[in-house]
Amino acid sequence: MKHIPCALTIAGSDPSGGAGIQADLKTFQELQSYGMSVITSLTAQNTTGVQGVYHIPTDMIEQQLTSIMNDMPIHAFKTGMIANVDMMKVIEKRVPEINAPYIMDPVMVATSGDPLISTQAQQYLCNHLLPLATVVTPNIPEAETIIGEKINTEDDMKEAAIQIVKHYGAQAALIKGGHIKGDAVDFLYDGNNMFTFSAQRIETKNSHGTGCTLSAAITAFLAQGASFYDAVKRSKTYITLAIKHSLPLGNGSGPTNHWAPRINETTKLEEIKS
Ligand SMILES: Nc1ncnc2c1ncn2[C@@H]1O[C@H](COP(=O)(O)OP(=O)(O)OP(=O)(O)O)[C@@H](O)[C@H]1O
Ligand SMILES: Cc1ncc(CO)c(N)n1
């Protein structure tokens, strides 16, 4: 039997299916990596916001990880919502043992503006988990929290990517431009080179779970052995098509469409117009 790429997500659950664990597993499935999940928190949320949160006890998070690690291959893994310091300590201990590319989506606030992790957890994430990441994928507000400076321009985004690699020790940083005016431009710095991934901005209110989906796609491609550059380039095309054909569901910010990249699988990033 040929190599079966196996991808793991350690994240929170979004019962409305647009973000968190559900977005990650849909992405893994679409991109043909075998998907596994460790659930850190159950949220009650939908397209309009977060109505409630229940944190899984830390020993149960560790048990979920142990069950997978004792039995299943893990070729790449990502983390999303890790709500508190105790949960982070469990993950910090296990990252070296998993010994696979680690994609960190430093989730702090939901698309709706609701906070998803505590302030102490933000600090712990920056000081303890960031140095373990193969690639970290902050949006602009998250990058501002990490470096403690405002980001207003594309040059500021590039500088933030460099700072995160040089000062915080992540191997690579992808700063996402979803929260800035103009085209949707993301910058990847891998310690040597700065790469630019640009797509036309799509006018839509349906952007629930875009960050989760992008980092899950990178995880799926890295599990298959893709290079950093290829993984990010293909993931950017995936998310751009998923946003362009996003689903008008719910009363708030609707979910992205995971079928669209399949239907448009030969589309080039430059060809996607709003
Ligand atoms: N309106 C848009 N049109 C095209 N691409 C977009 C748009 N909004 C976001 N993107 C792209 O989607 C990806 C995710 O970026 P974004 O900054 O939205 O992440 P995020 O804020 O972490 O997402 P989330 O809403 O899940 O928290 C990036 O590649 C970004 O450039
Ligand atoms: C569970 C969860 N993780 C991440 C996000 C960020 O979009 C969210 N809204 N919910």
PDB file of N, CA, C and O in Angstrom, residues 65-105:
ATOM      1  N   LEU A  65      -4.180  12.645  23.038  1.00  0.00           N
ATOM      2  CA  LEU A  65      -2.893  12.671  22.339  1.00  0.00           C
ATOM      3  C   LEU A  65      -2.173  11.333  22.468  1.00  0.00           C
ATOM      4  O   LEU A  65      -1.638  10.802  21.491  1.00  0.00           O
ATOM      5  N   THR A  66      -2.187  10.777  23.680  1.00  0.00           N
ATOM      6  CA  THR A  66      -1.506   9.509  23.921  1.00  0.00           C
ATOM      7  C   THR A  66      -2.128   8.412  23.060  1.00  0.00           C
ATOM      8  O   THR A  66      -1.410   7.604  22.452  1.00  0.00           O
ATOM      9  N   SER A  67      -3.449   8.377  22.992  1.00  0.00           N
ATOM     10  CA  SER A  67      -4.115   7.331  22.195  1.00  0.00           C
ATOM     11  C   SER A  67      -3.652   7.391  20.746  1.00  0.00           C
ATOM     12  O   SER A  67      -3.390   6.364  20.119  1.00  0.00           O
ATOM     13  N   ILE A  68      -3.554   8.594  20.219  1.00  0.00           N
ATOM     14  CA  ILE A  68      -3.129   8.728  18.818  1.00  0.00           C
ATOM     15  C   ILE A  68      -1.651   8.377  18.674  1.00  0.00           C
ATOM     16  O   ILE A  68      -1.259   7.584  17.817  1.00  0.00           O
ATOM     17  N   MET A  69      -0.837   8.943  19.564  1.00  0.00           N
ATOM     18  CA  MET A  69       0.618   8.763  19.415  1.00  0.00           C
ATOM     19  C   MET A  69       1.038   7.305  19.607  1.00  0.00           C
ATOM     20  O   MET A  69       2.027   6.864  19.039  1.00  0.00           O
ATOM     21  N   ASN A  70       0.291   6.552  20.408  1.00  0.00           N
ATOM     22  CA  ASN A  70       0.650   5.154  20.639  1.00  0.00           C
ATOM     23  C   ASN A  70       0.263   4.242  19.485  1.00  0.00           C
ATOM     24  O   ASN A  70       0.665   3.081  19.451  1.00  0.00           O
ATOM     25  N   ASP A  71      -0.545   4.759  18.584  1.00  0.00           N
ATOM     26  CA  ASP A  71      -1.117   3.840  17.594  1.00  0.00           C
ATOM     27  C   ASP A  71      -1.041   4.319  16.152  1.00  0.00           C
ATOM     28  O   ASP A  71      -1.087   3.502  15.245  1.00  0.00           O
ATOM     29  N   MET A  72      -0.964   5.632  15.953  1.00  0.00           N
ATOM     30  CA  MET A  72      -1.146   6.167  14.599  1.00  0.00           C
ATOM     31  C   MET A  72       0.088   6.957  14.152  1.00  0.00           C
ATOM     32  O   MET A  72       0.716   7.633  14.968  1.00  0.00           O
ATOM     33  N   PRO A  73       0.406   6.914  12.846  1.00  0.00           N
ATOM     34  CA  PRO A  73       1.469   7.805  12.352  1.00  0.00           C
ATOM     35  C   PRO A  73       0.957   9.246  12.298  1.00  0.00           C
ATOM     36  O   PRO A  73      -0.234   9.470  12.062  1.00  0.00           O
ATOM     37  N   ILE A  74       1.851  10.192  12.552  1.00  0.00           N
ATOM     38  CA  ILE A  74       1.502  11.617  12.401  1.00  0.00           C
ATOM     39  C   ILE A  74       2.586  12.233  11.521  1.00  0.00           C
ATOM     40  O   ILE A  74       3.746  12.300  11.931  1.00  0.00           O
ATOM     41  N   HIS A  75       2.220  12.672  10.305  1.00  0.00           N
ATOM     42  CA  HIS A  75       3.229  13.211   9.377  1.00  0.00           C
ATOM     43  C   HIS A  75       3.295  14.731   9.424  1.00  0.00           C
ATOM     44  O   HIS A  75       4.266  15.324   8.952  1.00  0.00           O
ATOM     45  N   ALA A  76       2.263  15.369   9.966  1.00  0.00           N
ATOM     46  CA  ALA A  76       2.275  16.821  10.223  1.00  0.00           C
ATOM     47  C   ALA A  76       1.109  17.088  11.152  1.00  0.00           C
ATOM     48  O   ALA A  76       0.111  16.362  11.149  1.00  0.00           O
ATOM     49  N   PHE A  77       1.242  18.150  11.991  1.00  0.00           N
ATOM     50  CA  PHE A  77       0.120  18.475  12.876  1.00  0.00           C
ATOM     51  C   PHE A  77       0.011  19.980  13.051  1.00  0.00           C
ATOM     52  O   PHE A  77       0.965  20.717  12.843  1.00  0.00           O
ATOM     53  N   LYS A  78      -1.206  20.419  13.398  1.00  0.00           N
ATOM     54  CA  LYS A  78      -1.429  21.842  13.628  1.00  0.00           C
ATOM     55  C   LYS A  78      -2.102  22.033  14.976  1.00  0.00           C
ATOM     56  O   LYS A  78      -2.757  21.118  15.495  1.00  0.00           O
ATOM     57  N   THR A  79      -1.903  23.233  15.546  1.00  0.00           N
ATOM     58  CA  THR A  79      -2.706  23.612  16.703  1.00  0.00           C
ATOM     59  C   THR A  79      -3.509  24.854  16.334  1.00  0.00           C
ATOM     60  O   THR A  79      -3.057  25.707  15.570  1.00  0.00           O
ATOM     61  N   GLY A  80      -4.722  24.901  16.909  1.00  0.00           N
ATOM     62  CA  GLY A  80      -5.583  26.068  16.756  1.00  0.00           C
ATOM     63  C   GLY A  80      -5.874  26.637  18.126  1.00  0.00           C
ATOM     64  O   GLY A  80      -4.952  27.019  18.856  1.00  0.00           O
ATOM     65  N   MET A  81      -7.130  26.640  18.528  1.00  0.00           N
ATOM     66  CA  MET A  81      -7.529  27.214  19.832  1.00  0.00           C
ATOM     67  C   MET A  81      -6.988  26.346  20.984  1.00  0.00           C
ATOM     68  O   MET A  81      -7.381  25.200  21.143  1.00  0.00           O
ATOM     69  N   ILE A  82      -6.068  26.934  21.759  1.00  0.00           N
ATOM     70  CA  ILE A  82      -5.591  26.295  23.001  1.00  0.00           C
ATOM     71  C   ILE A  82      -5.858  27.341  24.078  1.00  0.00           C
ATOM     72  O   ILE A  82      -5.140  28.338  24.191  1.00  0.00           O
ATOM     73  N   ALA A  83      -6.892  27.120  24.877  1.00  0.00           N
ATOM     74  CA  ALA A  83      -7.480  28.215  25.642  1.00  0.00           C
ATOM     75  C   ALA A  83      -6.676  28.661  26.851  1.00  0.00           C
ATOM     76  O   ALA A  83      -6.745  29.818  27.244  1.00  0.00           O
ATOM     77  N   ASN A  84      -5.922  27.768  27.477  1.00  0.00           N
ATOM     78  CA  ASN A  84      -5.241  28.176  28.718  1.00  0.00           C
ATOM     79  C   ASN A  84      -3.842  27.573  28.842  1.00  0.00           C
ATOM     80  O   ASN A  84      -3.450  26.697  28.060  1.00  0.00           O
ATOM     81  N   VAL A  85      -3.123  28.056  29.848  1.00  0.00           N
ATOM     82  CA  VAL A  85      -1.706  27.689  30.005  1.00  0.00           C
ATOM     83  C   VAL A  85      -1.549  26.195  30.307  1.00  0.00           C
ATOM     84  O   VAL A  85      -0.630  25.553  29.796  1.00  0.00           O
ATOM     85  N   ASP A  86      -2.457  25.622  31.114  1.00  0.00           N
ATOM     86  CA  ASP A  86      -2.321  24.195  31.438  1.00  0.00           C
ATOM     87  C   ASP A  86      -2.388  23.327  30.181  1.00  0.00           C
ATOM     88  O   ASP A  86      -1.628  22.377  30.014  1.00  0.00           O
ATOM     89  N   MET A  87      -3.312  23.672  29.294  1.00  0.00           N
ATOM     90  CA  MET A  87      -3.406  22.919  28.023  1.00  0.00           C
ATOM     91  C   MET A  87      -2.115  23.094  27.220  1.00  0.00           C
ATOM     92  O   MET A  87      -1.604  22.147  26.616  1.00  0.00           O
ATOM     93  N   MET A  88      -1.600  24.306  27.220  1.00  0.00           N
ATOM     94  CA  MET A  88      -0.380  24.571  26.437  1.00  0.00           C
ATOM     95  C   MET A  88       0.794  23.759  26.958  1.00  0.00           C
ATOM     96  O   MET A  88       1.628  23.289  26.180  1.00  0.00           O
ATOM     97  N   LYS A  89       0.851  23.582  28.290  1.00  0.00           N
ATOM     98  CA  LYS A  89       1.969  22.820  28.866  1.00  0.00           C
ATOM     99  C   LYS A  89       1.941  21.366  28.398  1.00  0.00           C
ATOM    100  O   LYS A  89       2.985  20.770  28.123  1.00  0.00           O
ATOM    101  N   VAL A  90       0.739  20.784  28.288  1.00  0.00           N
ATOM    102  CA  VAL A  90       0.611  19.404  27.798  1.00  0.00           C
ATOM    103  C   VAL A  90       1.141  19.330  26.368  1.00  0.00           C
ATOM    104  O   VAL A  90       1.929  18.438  26.014  1.00  0.00           O
ATOM    105  N   ILE A  91       0.728  20.282  25.551  1.00  0.00           N
ATOM    106  CA  ILE A  91       1.125  20.250  24.133  1.00  0.00           C
ATOM    107  C   ILE A  91       2.625  20.503  23.997  1.00  0.00           C
ATOM    108  O   ILE A  91       3.318  19.816  23.240  1.00  0.00           O
ATOM    109  N   GLU A  92       3.119  21.450  24.792  1.00  0.00           N
ATOM    110  CA  GLU A  92       4.565  21.765  24.757  1.00  0.00           C
ATOM    111  C   GLU A  92       5.405  20.508  25.035  1.00  0.00           C
ATOM    112  O   GLU A  92       6.402  20.258  24.369  1.00  0.00           O
ATOM    113  N   LYS A  93       4.946  19.720  26.003  1.00  0.00           N
ATOM    114  CA  LYS A  93       5.689  18.496  26.380  1.00  0.00           C
ATOM    115  C   LYS A  93       5.688  17.484  25.229  1.00  0.00           C
ATOM    116  O   LYS A  93       6.667  16.781  25.006  1.00  0.00           O
ATOM    117  N   ARG A  94       4.573  17.427  24.479  1.00  0.00           N
ATOM    118  CA  ARG A  94       4.419  16.384  23.462  1.00  0.00           C
ATOM    119  C   ARG A  94       4.983  16.750  22.086  1.00  0.00           C
ATOM    120  O   ARG A  94       5.254  15.854  21.288  1.00  0.00           O
ATOM    121  N   VAL A  95       5.135  18.048  21.800  1.00  0.00           N
ATOM    122  CA  VAL A  95       5.565  18.436  20.444  1.00  0.00           C
ATOM    123  C   VAL A  95       6.861  17.726  20.028  1.00  0.00           C
ATOM    124  O   VAL A  95       6.920  17.133  18.942  1.00  0.00           O
ATOM    125  N   PRO A  96       7.912  17.727  20.875  1.00  0.00           N
ATOM    126  CA  PRO A  96       9.143  17.058  20.433  1.00  0.00           C
ATOM    127  C   PRO A  96       8.949  15.562  20.209  1.00  0.00           C
ATOM    128  O   PRO A  96       9.543  14.988  19.304  1.00  0.00           O
ATOM    129  N   GLU A  97       8.073  14.933  21.015  1.00  0.00           N
ATOM    130  CA  GLU A  97       7.837  13.487  20.853  1.00  0.00           C
ATOM    131  C   GLU A  97       7.105  13.195  19.542  1.00  0.00           C
ATOM    132  O   GLU A  97       7.314  12.153  18.928  1.00  0.00           O
ATOM    133  N   ILE A  98       6.230  14.097  19.115  1.00  0.00           N
ATOM    134  CA  ILE A  98       5.486  13.851  17.860  1.00  0.00           C
ATOM    135  C   ILE A  98       6.458  13.876  16.679  1.00  0.00           C
ATOM    136  O   ILE A  98       6.343  13.092  15.741  1.00  0.00           O
ATOM    137  N   ASN A  99       7.447  14.794  16.748  1.00  0.00           N
ATOM    138  CA  ASN A  99       8.540  14.775  15.772  1.00  0.00           C
ATOM    139  C   ASN A  99       8.058  14.832  14.316  1.00  0.00           C
ATOM    140  O   ASN A  99       8.384  13.972  13.506  1.00  0.00           O
ATOM    141  N   ALA A 100       7.229  15.835  14.031  1.00  0.00           N
ATOM    142  CA  ALA A 100       6.709  16.038  12.671  1.00  0.00           C
ATOM    143  C   ALA A 100       6.535  17.553  12.501  1.00  0.00           C
ATOM    144  O   ALA A 100       6.503  18.277  13.502  1.00  0.00           O
ATOM    145  N   PRO A 101       6.416  18.043  11.255  1.00  0.00           N
ATOM    146  CA  PRO A 101       6.204  19.490  11.079  1.00  0.00           C
ATOM    147  C   PRO A 101       5.021  19.977  11.904  1.00  0.00           C
ATOM    148  O   PRO A 101       3.966  19.346  11.923  1.00  0.00           O
ATOM    149  N   TYR A 102       5.232  21.120  12.596  1.00  0.00           N
ATOM    150  CA  TYR A 102       4.222  21.681  13.504  1.00  0.00           C
ATOM    151  C   TYR A 102       3.755  23.025  12.958  1.00  0.00           C
ATOM    152  O   TYR A 102       4.523  23.979  12.931  1.00  0.00           O
ATOM    153  N   ILE A 103       2.505  23.078  12.520  1.00  0.00           N
ATOM    154  CA  ILE A 103       1.912  24.304  11.977  1.00  0.00           C
ATOM    155  C   ILE A 103       1.090  24.938  13.094  1.00  0.00           C
ATOM    156  O   ILE A 103       0.122  24.340  13.570  1.00  0.00           O
ATOM    157  N   MET A 104       1.513  26.116  13.537  1.00  0.00           N
ATOM    158  CA  MET A 104       0.795  26.762  14.643  1.00  0.00           C
ATOM    159  C   MET A 104      -0.068  27.907  14.117  1.00  0.00           C
ATOM    160  O   MET A 104       0.454  28.889  13.595  1.00  0.00           O
ATOM    161  N   ASP A 105      -1.392  27.750  14.257  1.00  0.00           N
ATOM    162  CA  ASP A 105      -2.296  28.872  13.997  1.00  0.00           C
ATOM    163  C   ASP A 105      -2.545  29.511  15.367  1.00  0.00           C
ATOM    164  O   ASP A 105      -3.233  28.924  16.198  1.00  0.00           O
TER     165      ASP A 105
END
